PDB file of C-alpha atoms in Angstrom:
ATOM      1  CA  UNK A   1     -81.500 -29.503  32.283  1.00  0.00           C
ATOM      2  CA  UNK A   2     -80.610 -30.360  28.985  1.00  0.00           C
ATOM      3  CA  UNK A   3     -83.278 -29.952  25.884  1.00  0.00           C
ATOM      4  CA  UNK A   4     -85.269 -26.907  24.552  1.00  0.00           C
ATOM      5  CA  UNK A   5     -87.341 -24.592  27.357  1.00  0.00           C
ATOM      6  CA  UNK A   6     -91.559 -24.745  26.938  1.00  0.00           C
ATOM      7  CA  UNK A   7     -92.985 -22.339  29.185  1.00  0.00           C
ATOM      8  CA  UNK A   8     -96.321 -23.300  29.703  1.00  0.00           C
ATOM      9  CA  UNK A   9     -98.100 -19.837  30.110  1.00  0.00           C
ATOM     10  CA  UNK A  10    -101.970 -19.590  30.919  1.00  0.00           C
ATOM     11  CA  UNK A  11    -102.656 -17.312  27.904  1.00  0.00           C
ATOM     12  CA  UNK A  12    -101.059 -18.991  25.353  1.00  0.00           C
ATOM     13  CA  UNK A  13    -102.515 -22.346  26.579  1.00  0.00           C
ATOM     14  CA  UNK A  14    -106.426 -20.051  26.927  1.00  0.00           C
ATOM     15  CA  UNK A  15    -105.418 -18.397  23.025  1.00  0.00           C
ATOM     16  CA  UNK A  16    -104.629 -22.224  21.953  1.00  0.00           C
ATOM     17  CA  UNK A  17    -108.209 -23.706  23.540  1.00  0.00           C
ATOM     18  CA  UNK A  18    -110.203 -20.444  22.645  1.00  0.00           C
ATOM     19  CA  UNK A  19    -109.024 -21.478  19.070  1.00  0.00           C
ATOM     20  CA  UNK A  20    -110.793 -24.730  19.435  1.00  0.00           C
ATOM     21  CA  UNK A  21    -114.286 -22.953  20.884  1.00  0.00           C
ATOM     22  CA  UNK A  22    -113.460 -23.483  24.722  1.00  0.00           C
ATOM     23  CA  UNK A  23    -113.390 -20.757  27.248  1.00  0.00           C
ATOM     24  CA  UNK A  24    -111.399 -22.617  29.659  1.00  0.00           C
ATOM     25  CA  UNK A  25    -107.570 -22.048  29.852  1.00  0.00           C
ATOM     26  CA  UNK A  26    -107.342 -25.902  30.871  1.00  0.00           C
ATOM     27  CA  UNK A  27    -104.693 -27.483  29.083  1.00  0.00           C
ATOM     28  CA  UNK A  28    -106.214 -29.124  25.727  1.00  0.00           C
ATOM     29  CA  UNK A  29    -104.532 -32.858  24.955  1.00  0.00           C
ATOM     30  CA  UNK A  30    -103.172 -31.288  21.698  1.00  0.00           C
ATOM     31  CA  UNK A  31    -101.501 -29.013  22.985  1.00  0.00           C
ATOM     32  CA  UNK A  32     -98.370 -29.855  23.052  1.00  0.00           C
ATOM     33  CA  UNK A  33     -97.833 -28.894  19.289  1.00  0.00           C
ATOM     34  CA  UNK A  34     -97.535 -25.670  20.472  1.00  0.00           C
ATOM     35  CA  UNK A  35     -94.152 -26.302  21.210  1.00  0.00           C
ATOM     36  CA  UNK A  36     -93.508 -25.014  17.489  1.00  0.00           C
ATOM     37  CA  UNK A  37     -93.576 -21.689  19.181  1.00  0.00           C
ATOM     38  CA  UNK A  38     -90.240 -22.481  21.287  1.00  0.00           C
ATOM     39  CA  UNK A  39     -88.639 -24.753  18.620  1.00  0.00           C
ATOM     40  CA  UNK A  40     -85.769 -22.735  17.178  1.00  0.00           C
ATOM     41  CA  UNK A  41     -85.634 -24.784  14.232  1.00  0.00           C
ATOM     42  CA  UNK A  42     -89.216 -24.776  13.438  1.00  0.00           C
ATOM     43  CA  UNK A  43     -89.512 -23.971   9.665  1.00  0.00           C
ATOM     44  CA  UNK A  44     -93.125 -22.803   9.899  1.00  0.00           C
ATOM     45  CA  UNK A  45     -92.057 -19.212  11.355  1.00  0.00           C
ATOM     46  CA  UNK A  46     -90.920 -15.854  10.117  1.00  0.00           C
ATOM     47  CA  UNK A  47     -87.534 -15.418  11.012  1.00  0.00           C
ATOM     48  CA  UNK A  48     -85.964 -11.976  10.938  1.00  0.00           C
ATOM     49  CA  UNK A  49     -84.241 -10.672   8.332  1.00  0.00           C
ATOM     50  CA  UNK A  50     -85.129 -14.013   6.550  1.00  0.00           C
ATOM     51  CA  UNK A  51     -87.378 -14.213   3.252  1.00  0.00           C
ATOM     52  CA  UNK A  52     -90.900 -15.099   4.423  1.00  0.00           C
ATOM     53  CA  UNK A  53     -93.167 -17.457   2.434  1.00  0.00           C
ATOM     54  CA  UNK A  54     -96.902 -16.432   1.548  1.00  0.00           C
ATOM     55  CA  UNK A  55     -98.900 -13.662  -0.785  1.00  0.00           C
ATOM     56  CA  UNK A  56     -97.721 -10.068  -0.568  1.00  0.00           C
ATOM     57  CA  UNK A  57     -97.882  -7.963  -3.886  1.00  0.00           C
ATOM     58  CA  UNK A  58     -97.990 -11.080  -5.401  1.00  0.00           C
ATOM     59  CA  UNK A  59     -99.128 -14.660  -4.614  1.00  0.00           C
ATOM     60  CA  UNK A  60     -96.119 -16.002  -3.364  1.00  0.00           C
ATOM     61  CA  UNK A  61     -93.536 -19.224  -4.023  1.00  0.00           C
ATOM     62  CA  UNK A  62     -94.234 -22.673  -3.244  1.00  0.00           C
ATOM     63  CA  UNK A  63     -92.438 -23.706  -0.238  1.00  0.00           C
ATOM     64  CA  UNK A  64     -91.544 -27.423   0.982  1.00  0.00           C
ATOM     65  CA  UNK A  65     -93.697 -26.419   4.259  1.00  0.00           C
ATOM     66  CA  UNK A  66     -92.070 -29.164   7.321  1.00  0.00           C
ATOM     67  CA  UNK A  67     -90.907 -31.395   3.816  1.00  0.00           C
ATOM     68  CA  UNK A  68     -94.048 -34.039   3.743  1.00  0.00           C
ATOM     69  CA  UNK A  69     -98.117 -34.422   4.275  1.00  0.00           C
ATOM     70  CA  UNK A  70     -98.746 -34.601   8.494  1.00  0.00           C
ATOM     71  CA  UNK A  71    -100.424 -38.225   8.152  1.00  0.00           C
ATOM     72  CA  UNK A  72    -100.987 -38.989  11.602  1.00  0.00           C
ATOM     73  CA  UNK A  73    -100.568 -37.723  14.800  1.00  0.00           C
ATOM     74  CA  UNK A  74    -100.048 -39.263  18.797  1.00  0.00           C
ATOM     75  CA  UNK A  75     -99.653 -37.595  22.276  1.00  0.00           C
ATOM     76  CA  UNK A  76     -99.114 -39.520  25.312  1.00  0.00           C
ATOM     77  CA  UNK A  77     -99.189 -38.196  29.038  1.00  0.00           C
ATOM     78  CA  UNK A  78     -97.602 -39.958  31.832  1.00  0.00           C
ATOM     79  CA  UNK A  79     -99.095 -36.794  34.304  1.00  0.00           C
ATOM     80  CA  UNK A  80    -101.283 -33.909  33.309  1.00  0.00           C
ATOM     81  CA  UNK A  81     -99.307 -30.870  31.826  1.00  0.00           C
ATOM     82  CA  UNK A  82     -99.343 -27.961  34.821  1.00  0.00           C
ATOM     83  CA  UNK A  83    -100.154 -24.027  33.717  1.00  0.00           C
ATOM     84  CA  UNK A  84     -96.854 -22.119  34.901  1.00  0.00           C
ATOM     85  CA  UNK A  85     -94.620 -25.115  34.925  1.00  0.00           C
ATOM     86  CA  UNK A  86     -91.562 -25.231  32.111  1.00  0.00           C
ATOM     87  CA  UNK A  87     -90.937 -28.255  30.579  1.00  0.00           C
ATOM     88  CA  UNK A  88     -87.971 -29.637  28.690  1.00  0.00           C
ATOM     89  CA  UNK A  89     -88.114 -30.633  25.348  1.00  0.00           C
ATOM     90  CA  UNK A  90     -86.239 -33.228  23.537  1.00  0.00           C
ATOM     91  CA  UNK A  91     -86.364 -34.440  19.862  1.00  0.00           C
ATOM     92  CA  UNK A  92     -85.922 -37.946  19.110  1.00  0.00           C
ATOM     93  CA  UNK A  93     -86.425 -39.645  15.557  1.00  0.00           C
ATOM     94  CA  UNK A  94     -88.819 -42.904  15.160  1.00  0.00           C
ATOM     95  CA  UNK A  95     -89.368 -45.333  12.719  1.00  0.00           C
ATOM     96  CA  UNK A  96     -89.420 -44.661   9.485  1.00  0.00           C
ATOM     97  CA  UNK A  97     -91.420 -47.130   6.609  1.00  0.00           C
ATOM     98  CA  UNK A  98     -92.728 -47.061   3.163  1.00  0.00           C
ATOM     99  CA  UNK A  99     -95.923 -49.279   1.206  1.00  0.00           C
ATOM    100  CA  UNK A 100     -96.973 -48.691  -2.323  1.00  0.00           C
ATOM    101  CA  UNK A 101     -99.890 -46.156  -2.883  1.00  0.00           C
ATOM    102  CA  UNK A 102    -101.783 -45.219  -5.986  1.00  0.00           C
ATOM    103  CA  UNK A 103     -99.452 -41.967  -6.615  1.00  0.00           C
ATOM    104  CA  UNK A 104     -96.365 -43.930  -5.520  1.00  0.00           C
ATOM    105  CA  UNK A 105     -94.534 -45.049  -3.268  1.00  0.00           C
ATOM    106  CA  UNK A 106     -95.538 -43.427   0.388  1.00  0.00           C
ATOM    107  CA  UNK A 107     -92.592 -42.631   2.659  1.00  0.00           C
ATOM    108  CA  UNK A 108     -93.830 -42.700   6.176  1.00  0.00           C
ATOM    109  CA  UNK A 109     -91.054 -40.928   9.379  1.00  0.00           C
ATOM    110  CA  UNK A 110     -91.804 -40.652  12.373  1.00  0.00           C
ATOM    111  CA  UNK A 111     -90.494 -37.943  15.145  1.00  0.00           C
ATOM    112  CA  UNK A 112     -90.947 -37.527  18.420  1.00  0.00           C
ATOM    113  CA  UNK A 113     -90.707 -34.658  21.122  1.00  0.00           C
ATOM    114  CA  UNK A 114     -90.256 -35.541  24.825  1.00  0.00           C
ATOM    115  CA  UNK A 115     -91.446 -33.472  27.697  1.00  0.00           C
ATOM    116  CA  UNK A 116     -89.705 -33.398  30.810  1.00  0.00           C
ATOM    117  CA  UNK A 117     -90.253 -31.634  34.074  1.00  0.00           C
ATOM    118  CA  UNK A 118     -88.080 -30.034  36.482  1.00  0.00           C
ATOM    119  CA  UNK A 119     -87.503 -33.740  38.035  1.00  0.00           C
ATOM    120  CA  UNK A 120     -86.433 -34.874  35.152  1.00  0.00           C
ATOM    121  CA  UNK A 121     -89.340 -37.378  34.854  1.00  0.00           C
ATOM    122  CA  UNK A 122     -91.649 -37.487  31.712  1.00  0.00           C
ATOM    123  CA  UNK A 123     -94.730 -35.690  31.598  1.00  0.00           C
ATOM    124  CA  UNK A 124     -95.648 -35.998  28.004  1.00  0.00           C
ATOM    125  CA  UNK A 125     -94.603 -37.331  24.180  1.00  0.00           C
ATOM    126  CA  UNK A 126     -95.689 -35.975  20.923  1.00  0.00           C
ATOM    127  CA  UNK A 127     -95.402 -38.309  18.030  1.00  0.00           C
ATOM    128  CA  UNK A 128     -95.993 -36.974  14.196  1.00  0.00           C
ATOM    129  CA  UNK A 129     -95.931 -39.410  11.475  1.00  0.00           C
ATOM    130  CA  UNK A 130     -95.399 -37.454   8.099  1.00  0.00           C
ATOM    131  CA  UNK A 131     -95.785 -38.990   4.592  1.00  0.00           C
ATOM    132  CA  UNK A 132     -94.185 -38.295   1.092  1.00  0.00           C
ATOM    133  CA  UNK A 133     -95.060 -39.329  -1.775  1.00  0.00           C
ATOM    134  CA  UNK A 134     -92.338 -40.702  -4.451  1.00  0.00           C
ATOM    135  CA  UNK A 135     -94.108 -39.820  -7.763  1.00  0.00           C
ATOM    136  CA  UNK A 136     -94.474 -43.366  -9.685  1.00  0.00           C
ATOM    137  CA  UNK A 137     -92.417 -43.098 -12.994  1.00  0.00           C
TER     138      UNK A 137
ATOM    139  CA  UNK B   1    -122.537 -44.086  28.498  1.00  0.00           C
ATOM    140  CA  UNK B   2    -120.781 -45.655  25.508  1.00  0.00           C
ATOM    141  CA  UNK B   3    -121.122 -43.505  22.625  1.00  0.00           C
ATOM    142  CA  UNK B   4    -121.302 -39.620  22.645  1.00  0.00           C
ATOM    143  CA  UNK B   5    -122.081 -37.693  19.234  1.00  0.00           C
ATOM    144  CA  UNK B   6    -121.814 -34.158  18.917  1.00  0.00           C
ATOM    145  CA  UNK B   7    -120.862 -31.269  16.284  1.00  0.00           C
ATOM    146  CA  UNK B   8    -117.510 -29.428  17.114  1.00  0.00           C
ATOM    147  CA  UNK B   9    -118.094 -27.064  14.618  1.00  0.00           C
ATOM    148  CA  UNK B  10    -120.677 -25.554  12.193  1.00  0.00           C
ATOM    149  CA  UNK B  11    -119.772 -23.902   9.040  1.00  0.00           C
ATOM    150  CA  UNK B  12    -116.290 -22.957   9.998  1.00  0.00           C
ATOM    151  CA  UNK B  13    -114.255 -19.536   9.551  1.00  0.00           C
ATOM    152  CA  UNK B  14    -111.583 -18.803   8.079  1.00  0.00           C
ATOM    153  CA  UNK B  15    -110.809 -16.545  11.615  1.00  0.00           C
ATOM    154  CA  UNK B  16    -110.587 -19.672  13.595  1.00  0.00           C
ATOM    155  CA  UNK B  17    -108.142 -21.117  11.230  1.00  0.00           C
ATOM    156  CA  UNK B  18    -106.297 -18.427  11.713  1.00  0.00           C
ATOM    157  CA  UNK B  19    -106.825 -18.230  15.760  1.00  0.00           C
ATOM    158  CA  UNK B  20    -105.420 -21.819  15.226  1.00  0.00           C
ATOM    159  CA  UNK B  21    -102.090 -21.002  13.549  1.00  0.00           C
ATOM    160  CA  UNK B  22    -101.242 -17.847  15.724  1.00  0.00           C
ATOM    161  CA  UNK B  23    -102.052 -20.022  18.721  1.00  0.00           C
ATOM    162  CA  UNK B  24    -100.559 -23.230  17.761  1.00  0.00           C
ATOM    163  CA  UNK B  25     -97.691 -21.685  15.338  1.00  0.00           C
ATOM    164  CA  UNK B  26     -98.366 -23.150  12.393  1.00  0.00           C
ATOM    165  CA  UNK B  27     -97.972 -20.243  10.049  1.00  0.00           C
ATOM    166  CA  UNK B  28     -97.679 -22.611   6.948  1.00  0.00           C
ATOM    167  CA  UNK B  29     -99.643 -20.091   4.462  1.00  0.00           C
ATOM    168  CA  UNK B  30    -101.375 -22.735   3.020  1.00  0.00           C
ATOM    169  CA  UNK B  31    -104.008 -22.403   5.657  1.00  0.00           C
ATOM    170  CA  UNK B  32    -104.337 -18.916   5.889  1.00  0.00           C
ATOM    171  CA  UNK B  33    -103.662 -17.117   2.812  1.00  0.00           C
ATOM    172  CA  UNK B  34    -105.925 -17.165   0.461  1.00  0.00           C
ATOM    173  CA  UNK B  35    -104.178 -15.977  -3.161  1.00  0.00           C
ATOM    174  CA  UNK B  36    -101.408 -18.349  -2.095  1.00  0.00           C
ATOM    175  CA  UNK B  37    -103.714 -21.513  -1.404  1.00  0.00           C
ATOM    176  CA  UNK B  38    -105.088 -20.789  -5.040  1.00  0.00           C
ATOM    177  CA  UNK B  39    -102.724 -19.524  -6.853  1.00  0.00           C
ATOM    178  CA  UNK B  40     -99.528 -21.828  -5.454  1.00  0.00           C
ATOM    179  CA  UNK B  41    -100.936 -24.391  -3.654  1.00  0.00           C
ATOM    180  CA  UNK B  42    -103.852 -25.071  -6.045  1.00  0.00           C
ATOM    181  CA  UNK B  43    -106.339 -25.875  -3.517  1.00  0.00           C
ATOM    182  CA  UNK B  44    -109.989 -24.342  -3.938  1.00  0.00           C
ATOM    183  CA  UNK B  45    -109.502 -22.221  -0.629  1.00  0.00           C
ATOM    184  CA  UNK B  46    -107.539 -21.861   2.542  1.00  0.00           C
ATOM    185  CA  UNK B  47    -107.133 -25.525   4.319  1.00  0.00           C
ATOM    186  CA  UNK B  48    -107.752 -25.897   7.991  1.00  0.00           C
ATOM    187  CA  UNK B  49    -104.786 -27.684  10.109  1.00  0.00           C
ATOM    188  CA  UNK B  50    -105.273 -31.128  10.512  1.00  0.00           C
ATOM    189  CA  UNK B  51    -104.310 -30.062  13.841  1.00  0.00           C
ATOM    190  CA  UNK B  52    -107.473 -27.639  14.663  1.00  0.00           C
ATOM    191  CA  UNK B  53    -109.358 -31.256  13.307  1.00  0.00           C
ATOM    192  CA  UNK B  54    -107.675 -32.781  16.124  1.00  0.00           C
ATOM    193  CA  UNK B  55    -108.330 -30.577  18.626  1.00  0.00           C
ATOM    194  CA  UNK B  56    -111.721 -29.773  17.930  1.00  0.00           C
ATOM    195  CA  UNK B  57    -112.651 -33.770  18.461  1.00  0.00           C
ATOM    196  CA  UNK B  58    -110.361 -33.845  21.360  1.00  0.00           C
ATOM    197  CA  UNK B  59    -112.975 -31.852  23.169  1.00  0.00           C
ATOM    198  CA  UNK B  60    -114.978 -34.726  22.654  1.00  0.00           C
ATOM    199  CA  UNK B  61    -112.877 -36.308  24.823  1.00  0.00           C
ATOM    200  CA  UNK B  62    -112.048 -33.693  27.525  1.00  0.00           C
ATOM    201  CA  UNK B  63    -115.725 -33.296  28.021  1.00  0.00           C
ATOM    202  CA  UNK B  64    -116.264 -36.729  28.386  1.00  0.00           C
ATOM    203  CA  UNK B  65    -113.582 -37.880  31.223  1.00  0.00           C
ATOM    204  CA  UNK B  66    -112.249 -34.988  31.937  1.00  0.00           C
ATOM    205  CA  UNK B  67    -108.641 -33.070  30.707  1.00  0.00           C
ATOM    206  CA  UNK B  68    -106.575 -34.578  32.916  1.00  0.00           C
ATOM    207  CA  UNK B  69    -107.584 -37.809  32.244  1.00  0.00           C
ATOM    208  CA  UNK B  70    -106.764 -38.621  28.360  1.00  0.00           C
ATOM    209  CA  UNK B  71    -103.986 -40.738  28.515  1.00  0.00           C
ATOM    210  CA  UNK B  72    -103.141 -41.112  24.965  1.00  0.00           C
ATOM    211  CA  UNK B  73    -104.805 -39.899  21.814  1.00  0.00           C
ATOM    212  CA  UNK B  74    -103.921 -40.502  18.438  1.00  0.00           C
ATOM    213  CA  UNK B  75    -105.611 -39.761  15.304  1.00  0.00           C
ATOM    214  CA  UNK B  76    -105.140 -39.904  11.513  1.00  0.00           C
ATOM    215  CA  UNK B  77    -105.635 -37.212   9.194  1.00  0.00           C
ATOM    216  CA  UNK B  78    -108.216 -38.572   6.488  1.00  0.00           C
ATOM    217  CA  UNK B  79    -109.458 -35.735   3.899  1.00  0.00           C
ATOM    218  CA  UNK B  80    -109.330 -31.738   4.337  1.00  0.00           C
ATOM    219  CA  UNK B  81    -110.979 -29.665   5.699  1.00  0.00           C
ATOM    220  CA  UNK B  82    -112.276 -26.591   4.420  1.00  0.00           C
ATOM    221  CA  UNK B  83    -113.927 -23.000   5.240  1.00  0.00           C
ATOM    222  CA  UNK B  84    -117.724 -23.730   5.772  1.00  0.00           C
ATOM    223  CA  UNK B  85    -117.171 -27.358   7.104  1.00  0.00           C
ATOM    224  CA  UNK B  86    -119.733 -29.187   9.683  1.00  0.00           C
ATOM    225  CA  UNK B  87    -117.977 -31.595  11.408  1.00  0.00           C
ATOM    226  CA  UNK B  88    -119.450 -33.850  13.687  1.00  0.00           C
ATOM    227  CA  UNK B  89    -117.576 -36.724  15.734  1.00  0.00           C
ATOM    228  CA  UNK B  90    -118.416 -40.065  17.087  1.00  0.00           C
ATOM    229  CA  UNK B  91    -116.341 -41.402  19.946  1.00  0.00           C
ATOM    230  CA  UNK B  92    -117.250 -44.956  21.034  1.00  0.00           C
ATOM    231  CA  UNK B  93    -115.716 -47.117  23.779  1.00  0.00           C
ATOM    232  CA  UNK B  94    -114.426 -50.077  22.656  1.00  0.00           C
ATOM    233  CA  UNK B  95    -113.035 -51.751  25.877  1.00  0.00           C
ATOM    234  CA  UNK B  96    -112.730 -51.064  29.473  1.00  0.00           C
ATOM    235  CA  UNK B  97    -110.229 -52.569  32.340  1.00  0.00           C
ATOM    236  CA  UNK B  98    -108.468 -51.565  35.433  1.00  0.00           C
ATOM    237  CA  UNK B  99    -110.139 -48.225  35.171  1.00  0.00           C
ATOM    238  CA  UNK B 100    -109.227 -47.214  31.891  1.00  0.00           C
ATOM    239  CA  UNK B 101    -111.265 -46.990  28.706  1.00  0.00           C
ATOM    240  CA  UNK B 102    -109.988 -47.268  25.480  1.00  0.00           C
ATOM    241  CA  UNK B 103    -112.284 -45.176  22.839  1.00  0.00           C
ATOM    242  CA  UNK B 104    -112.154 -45.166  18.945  1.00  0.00           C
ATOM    243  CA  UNK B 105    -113.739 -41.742  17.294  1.00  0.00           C
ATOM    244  CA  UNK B 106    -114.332 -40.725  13.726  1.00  0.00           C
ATOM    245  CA  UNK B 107    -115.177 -37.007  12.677  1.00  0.00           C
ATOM    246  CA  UNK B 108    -116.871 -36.709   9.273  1.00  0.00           C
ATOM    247  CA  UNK B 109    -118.068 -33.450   7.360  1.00  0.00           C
ATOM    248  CA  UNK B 110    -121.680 -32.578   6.116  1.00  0.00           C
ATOM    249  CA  UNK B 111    -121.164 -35.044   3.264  1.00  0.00           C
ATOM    250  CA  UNK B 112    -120.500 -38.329   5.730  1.00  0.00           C
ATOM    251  CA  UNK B 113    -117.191 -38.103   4.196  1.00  0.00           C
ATOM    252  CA  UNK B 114    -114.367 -39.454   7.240  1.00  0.00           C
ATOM    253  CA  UNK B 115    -111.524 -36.671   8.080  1.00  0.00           C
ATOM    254  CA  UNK B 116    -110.345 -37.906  10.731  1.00  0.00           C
ATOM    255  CA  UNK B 117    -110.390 -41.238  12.835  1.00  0.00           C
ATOM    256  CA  UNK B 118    -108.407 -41.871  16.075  1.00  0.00           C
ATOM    257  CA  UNK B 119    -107.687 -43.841  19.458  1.00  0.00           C
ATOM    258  CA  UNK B 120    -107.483 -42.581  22.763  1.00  0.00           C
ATOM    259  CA  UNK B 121    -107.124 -44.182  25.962  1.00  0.00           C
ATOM    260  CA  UNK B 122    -108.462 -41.949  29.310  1.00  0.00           C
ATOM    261  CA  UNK B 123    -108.936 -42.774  33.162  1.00  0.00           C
ATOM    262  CA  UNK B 124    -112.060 -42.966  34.547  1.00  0.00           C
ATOM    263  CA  UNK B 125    -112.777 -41.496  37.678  1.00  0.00           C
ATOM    264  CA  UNK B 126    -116.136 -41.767  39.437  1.00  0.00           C
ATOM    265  CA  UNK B 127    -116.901 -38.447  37.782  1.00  0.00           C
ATOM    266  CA  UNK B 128    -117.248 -39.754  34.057  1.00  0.00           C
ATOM    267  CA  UNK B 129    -120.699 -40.361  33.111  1.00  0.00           C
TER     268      UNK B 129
END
């Protein structure tokens, strides 16, 4: 099984859905965001030894967060996700676009994750469209 | 049923923003660190995840046909959203065939103001009233 390991585990699905007011540990339809967790190359984590972003003694430095605005958002499920099953992720780029705004020009991309089961066959598929903004001259 | 409206949240804590980001991993500071929203980010306060947004007004839509029945859901991330936020969502169905409904929702704050609108498809079983 090729692609990144995401254990689906019944508390962190229950911390994820307590976070959004239920009580339930079923699966929420966002979920799947919570792959960040499993990503190694997710940005938005403290890594050991590393720097870490934010306010200690002081306020902190700016940092280029995931490198543009999260504009929009998609998930798609071909079969409900399963508490205790492990899925297989796999990162795929999209489309990317641009149209004029009033700050600039807006640079849309588009990335995808794919979730795949033990059978190989796709269970689920996370789109995020981020935007940046070229500052008008 | 065609239309459900309903608050997901009323005047909304800081604590569940950051339930959110341990949950969902998210740690970008920008939504839970308060000198560093101000000071570096230059926002008036702490900014919830667009994400949390999503997932509050997904429940919307679990409650309504059911978890394992959303399909597809998509939404687009309008305005922030802030500490102390009301936010109330209307989902509508907008068409229905071969036993699956296709529903457009919206999710505004206490001033009417739109931060979030999205699609979703879901199945209907009998169930879904």
């Amino acid at each position: 099984m090729t692609g990144i390991p995401f254990p689906i585990e019944r508390g962190h699905v229950l911390a994820f859905a307590r976070a959004l007011g239920e009580e339930t540990a079923a699966v929420p339809p966002t979920f799947p965001i919570a792959f960040a967790q499993f990503d190694p190359d997710w940005p938005l984590r403290m890594q050991p030894g590393k720097p870490w972003n934010g306010s200690g003694a002081g306020p902190g430095v700016s940092s280029n967060g995931t490198g543009g605005l999260h504009a929009e958002q998609e998930f798609e499920y071909f079969r409900p996700i399963r508490v205790g099953e492990t899925l297989s992720a796999r990162r795929g780029d999209g489309r990317t676009w641009q149209k004029p705004g009033s700050r600039g020009v807006l640079h849309f991309t588009e990335r995808h994750f794919e979730f795949y089961d033990a059978d190989e066959k796709l269970v689920a598929r996370s789109t995020t469209v981020s935007v940046r903004v070229e500052e008008a001259r | 049923m065609t239309q459900v409206t309903r608050v997901v949240v009323t005047d909304l804590k800081r604590t569940q923003i950051v339930m959110y980001a341990g949950a969902s991993g998210d740690y970008n500071p920008l939504h839970t660190d308060e000198p560093y929203a101000t000071e570096i980010a230059g926002n008036p306060t702490v900014m919830a995840h667009g994400m949390l947004t999503m997932g509050l007004a997904g429940r919307v839509l679990t409650d309504w046909f059911g978890h394992e029945n959303i399909l597809r859901y998509r939404a687009r991330f309008k305005a922030p959203v802030w500490p102390g936020d009301t936010l109330t969502v209307t989902a509508n169905v907008t068409s229905m065939a071969e036993g699956r409904a296709e529903i457009a929702l919206v999710a505004v704050n206490a001033a009417g103001t739109a931060v979030l609108t999205g699609t979703a498809t879901a199945l209907v079983t009998g169930e879904t009233e």
